[in-house]
Short mmCIF file of C-alpha atoms in Angstrom, two decimals:
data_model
loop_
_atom_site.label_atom_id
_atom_site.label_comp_id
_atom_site.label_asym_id
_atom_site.label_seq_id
_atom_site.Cartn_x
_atom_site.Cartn_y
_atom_site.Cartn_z
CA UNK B 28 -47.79 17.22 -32.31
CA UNK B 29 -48.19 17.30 -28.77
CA UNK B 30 -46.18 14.05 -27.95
CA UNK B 31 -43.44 15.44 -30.90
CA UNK B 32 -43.13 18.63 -28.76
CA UNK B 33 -42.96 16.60 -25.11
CA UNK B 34 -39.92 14.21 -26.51
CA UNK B 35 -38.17 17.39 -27.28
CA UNK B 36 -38.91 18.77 -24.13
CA UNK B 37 -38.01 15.62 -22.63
CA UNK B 38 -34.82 15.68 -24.32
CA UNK B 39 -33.71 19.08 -23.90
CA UNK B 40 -34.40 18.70 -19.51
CA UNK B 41 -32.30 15.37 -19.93
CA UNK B 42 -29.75 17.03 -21.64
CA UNK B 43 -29.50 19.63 -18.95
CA UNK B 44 -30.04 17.33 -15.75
CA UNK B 45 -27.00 15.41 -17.71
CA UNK B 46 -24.87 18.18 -17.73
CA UNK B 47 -26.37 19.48 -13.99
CA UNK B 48 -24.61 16.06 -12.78
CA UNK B 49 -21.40 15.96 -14.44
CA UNK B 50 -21.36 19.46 -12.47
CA UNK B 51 -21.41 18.64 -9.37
CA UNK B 52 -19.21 15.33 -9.69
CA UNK B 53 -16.55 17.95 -11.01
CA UNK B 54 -17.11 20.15 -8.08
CA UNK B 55 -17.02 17.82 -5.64
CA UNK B 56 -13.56 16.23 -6.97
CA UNK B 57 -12.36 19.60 -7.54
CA UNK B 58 -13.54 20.43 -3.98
CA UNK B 59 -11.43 17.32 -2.87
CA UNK B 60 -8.26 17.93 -4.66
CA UNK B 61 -8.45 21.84 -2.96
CA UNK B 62 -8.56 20.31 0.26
CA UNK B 63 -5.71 17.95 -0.19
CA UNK B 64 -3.27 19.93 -2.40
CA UNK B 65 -1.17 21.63 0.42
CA UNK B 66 -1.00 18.83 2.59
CA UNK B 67 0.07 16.39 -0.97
CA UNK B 68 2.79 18.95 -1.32
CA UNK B 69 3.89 19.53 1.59
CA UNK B 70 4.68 16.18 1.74
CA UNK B 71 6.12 15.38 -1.29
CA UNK B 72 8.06 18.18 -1.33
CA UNK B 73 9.01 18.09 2.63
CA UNK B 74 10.43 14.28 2.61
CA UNK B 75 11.94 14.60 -0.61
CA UNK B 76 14.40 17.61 0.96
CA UNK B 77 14.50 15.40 3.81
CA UNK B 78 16.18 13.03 2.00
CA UNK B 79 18.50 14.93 -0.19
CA UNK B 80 19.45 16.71 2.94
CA UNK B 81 19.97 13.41 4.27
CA UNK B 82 21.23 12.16 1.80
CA UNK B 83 24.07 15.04 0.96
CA UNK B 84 25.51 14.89 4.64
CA UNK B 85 25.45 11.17 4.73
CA UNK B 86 27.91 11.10 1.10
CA UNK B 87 30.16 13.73 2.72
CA UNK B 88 30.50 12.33 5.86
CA UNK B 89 31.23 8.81 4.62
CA UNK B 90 34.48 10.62 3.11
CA UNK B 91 35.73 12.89 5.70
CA UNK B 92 34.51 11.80 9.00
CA UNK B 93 37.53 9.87 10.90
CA UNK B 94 35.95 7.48 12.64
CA UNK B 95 36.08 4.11 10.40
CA UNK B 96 32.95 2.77 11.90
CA UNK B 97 30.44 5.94 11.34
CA UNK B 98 32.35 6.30 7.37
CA UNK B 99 30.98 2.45 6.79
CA UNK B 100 26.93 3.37 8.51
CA UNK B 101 27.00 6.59 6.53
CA UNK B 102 27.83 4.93 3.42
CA UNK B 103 25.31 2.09 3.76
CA UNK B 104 22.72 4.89 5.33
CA UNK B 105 23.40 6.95 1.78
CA UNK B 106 22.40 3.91 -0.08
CA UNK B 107 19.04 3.11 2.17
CA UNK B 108 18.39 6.85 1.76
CA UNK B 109 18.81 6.82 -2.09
CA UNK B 110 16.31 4.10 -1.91
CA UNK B 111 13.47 6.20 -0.53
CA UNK B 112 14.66 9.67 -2.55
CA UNK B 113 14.32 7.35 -6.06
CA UNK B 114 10.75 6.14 -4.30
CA UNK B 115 9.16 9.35 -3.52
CA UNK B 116 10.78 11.19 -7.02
CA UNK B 117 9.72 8.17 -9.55
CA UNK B 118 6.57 7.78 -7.83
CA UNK B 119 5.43 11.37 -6.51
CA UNK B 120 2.27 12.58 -4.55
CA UNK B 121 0.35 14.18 -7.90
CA UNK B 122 -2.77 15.42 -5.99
CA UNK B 123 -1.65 19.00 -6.02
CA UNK B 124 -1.04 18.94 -9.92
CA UNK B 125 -4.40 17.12 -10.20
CA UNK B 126 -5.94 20.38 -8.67
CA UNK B 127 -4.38 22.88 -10.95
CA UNK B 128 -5.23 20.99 -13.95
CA UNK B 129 -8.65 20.01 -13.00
CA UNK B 130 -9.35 23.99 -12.30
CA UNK B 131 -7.56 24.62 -15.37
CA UNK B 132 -9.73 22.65 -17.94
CA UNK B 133 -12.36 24.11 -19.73
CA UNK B 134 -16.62 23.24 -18.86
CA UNK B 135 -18.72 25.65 -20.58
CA UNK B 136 -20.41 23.24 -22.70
CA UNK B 137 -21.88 20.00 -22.38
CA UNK B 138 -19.20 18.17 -24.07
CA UNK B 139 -16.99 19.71 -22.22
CA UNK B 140 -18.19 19.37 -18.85
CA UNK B 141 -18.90 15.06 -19.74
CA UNK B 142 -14.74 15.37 -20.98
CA UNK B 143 -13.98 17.26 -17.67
CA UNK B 144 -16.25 14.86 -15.40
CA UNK B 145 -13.53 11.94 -17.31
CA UNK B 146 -10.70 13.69 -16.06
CA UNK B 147 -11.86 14.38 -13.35
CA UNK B 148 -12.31 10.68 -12.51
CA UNK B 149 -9.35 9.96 -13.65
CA UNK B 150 -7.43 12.09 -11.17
CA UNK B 151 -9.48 11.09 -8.02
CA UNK B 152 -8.44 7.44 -9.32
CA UNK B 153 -4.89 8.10 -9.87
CA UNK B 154 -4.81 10.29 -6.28
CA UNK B 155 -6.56 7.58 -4.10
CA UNK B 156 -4.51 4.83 -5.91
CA UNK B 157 -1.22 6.71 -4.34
CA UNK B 158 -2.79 7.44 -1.40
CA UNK B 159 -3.47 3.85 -1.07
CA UNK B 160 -0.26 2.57 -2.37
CA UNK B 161 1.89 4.76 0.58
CA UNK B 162 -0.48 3.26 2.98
CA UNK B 163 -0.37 -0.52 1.78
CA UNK B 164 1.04 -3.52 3.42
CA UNK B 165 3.84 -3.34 1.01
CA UNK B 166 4.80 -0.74 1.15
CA UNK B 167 5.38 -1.58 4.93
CA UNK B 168 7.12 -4.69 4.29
CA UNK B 169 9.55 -2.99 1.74
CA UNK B 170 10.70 -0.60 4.06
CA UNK B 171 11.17 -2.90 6.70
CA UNK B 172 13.13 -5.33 4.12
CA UNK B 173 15.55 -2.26 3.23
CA UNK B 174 16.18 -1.27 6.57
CA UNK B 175 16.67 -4.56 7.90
CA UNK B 176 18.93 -5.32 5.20
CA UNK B 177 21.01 -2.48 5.97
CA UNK B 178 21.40 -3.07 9.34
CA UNK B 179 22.47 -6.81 8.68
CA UNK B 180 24.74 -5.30 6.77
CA UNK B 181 26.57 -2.94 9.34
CA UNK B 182 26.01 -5.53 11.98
CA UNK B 183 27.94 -8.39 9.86
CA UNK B 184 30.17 -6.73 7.65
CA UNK B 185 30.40 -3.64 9.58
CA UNK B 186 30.99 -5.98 12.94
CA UNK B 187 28.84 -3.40 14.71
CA UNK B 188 26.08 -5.11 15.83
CA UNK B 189 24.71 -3.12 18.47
CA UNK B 190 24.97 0.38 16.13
CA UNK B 191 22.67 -1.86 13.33
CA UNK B 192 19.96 -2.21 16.06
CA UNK B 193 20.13 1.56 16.38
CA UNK B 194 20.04 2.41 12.74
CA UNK B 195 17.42 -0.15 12.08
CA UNK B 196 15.08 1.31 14.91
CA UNK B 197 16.24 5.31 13.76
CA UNK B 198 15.52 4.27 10.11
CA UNK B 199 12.50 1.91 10.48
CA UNK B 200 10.88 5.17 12.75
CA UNK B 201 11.75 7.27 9.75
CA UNK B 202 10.01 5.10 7.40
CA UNK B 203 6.58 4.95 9.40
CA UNK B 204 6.65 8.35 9.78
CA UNK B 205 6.72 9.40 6.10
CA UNK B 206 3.78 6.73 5.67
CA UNK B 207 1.76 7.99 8.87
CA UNK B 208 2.02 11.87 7.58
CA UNK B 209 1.21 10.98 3.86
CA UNK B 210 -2.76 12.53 2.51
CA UNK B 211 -5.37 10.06 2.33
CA UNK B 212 -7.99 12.84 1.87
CA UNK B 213 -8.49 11.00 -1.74
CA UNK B 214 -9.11 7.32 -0.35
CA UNK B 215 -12.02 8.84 1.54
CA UNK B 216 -13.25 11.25 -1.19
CA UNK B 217 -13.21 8.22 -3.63
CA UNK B 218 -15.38 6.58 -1.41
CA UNK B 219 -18.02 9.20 -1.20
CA UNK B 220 -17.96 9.71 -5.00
CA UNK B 221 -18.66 5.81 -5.96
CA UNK B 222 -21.14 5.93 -3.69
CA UNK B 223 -23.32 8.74 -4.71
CA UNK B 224 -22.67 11.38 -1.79
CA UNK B 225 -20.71 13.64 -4.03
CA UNK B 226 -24.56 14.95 -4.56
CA UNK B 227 -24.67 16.19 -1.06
CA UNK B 228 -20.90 17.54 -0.39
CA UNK B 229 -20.16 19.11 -4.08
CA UNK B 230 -18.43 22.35 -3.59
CA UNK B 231 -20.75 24.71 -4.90
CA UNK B 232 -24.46 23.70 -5.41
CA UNK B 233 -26.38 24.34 -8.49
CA UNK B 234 -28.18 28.12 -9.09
CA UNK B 235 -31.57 26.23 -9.82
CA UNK B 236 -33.17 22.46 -9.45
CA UNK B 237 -35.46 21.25 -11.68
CA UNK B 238 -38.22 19.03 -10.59
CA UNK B 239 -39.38 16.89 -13.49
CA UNK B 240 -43.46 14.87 -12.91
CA UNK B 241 -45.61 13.03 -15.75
CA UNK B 242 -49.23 13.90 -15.26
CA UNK B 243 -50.94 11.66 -18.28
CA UNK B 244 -50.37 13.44 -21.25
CA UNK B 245 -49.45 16.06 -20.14
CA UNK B 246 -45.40 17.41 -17.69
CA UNK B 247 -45.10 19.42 -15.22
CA UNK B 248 -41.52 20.96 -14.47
CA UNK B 249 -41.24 23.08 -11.83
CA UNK B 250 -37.78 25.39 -11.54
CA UNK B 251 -36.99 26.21 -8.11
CA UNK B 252 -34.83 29.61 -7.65
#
């Protein structure tokens, strides 16, 4: 009877110590999204308008300006800047959304908290992967295979060789700078979680910690308020 009554009790402290963890993974993630979701948004929504604004002026200019020379950069300009608007609205900065719908979910129970814990992990994933992807070699090289195509474009069929140098620098400047500014809050955050620290940085720590030792036959559990 007394072993029957110590698997239960065994069961039920696992059962809690279970759900005690998939806490504070959620709060630490949740923690990390909160921290990143202005600056995600800011940027996605800062270079985006950056490049319709861009985008807009370079379209009318190429059809009123008088100058032959600027009509033919601005129209070759509208088509680098299309580019990087399809870019940043086909493959967006989501860490901001992550937050809200993290925060939204529900985590009363315990099957709850182990199907918010998934998502969870799933939108760290999906954030870092971005992160990572804006910061990436290639994405490097692509820009610097657009812009250099451009320019060779204005500097052989434009016949304006010294204005390509100029655009390439101007755009190729542009390009770096929308990579340097982007979050990477989620690269470093993935990091932590993988390797255990969530347990030390989750957001908000847990009202109680059990402490579980087997003495023989018998358990002690201590619950420190």
């Amino acid at each position: 009877m007394q072993r029957f009554i110590q698997t239960i009790l065994l069961c039920v402290i696992c059962s809690f110590a279970h759900s005690n963890d998939d806490q504070q993974a959620i709060n630490f993630i949740q923690q990390q999204l909160n921290e990143s979701q202005d600056h995600s948004e800011l940027w996605q929504w800062g270079w985006s308008g950056f490049f319709i604004t861009t985008l807009t002026a370079q379209v009318v200019g190429s059809r009123t300006v008088a100058d032959e020379k600027k009509r033919y950069r601005m129209r070759v300009g509208s088509v680098t800047n299309s580019a990087g608007l399809a870019a940043i609205l086909f493959n967006p900065m989501k860490t901001h959304r992550y937050a809200d719908e993290l925060s939204s979910l529900e985590g009363s129970s315990s099957e709850q908290l182990a199907q918010k814990r998934a998502s969870a992990e799933y939108y760290l994933a999906a954030a870092a992967q971005r992160e990572r992807e804006e910061q990436s070699w290639v994405n490097h090289m692509l820009a610097g295979i657009v812009n250099g195509l451009a320019s060779l474009t204005i500097a052989y069929d434009g016949k304006q060789p010294n204005d390509a140098w100029l655009a390439f620098a101007t755009s190729m400047a542009v390009s770096e700078l929308k990579i340097y500014t982007a979050p990477q809050t989620m690269i470093k955050a993935e990091q932590d979680y993988n390797s255990g620290d969530y347990y030390q940085k989750a957001a908000k720590r847990p009202q109680s910690q059990w402490s579980i030792a087997a003495m023989g036959p018998h358990i002690s559990i201590d619950w420190r308020f």
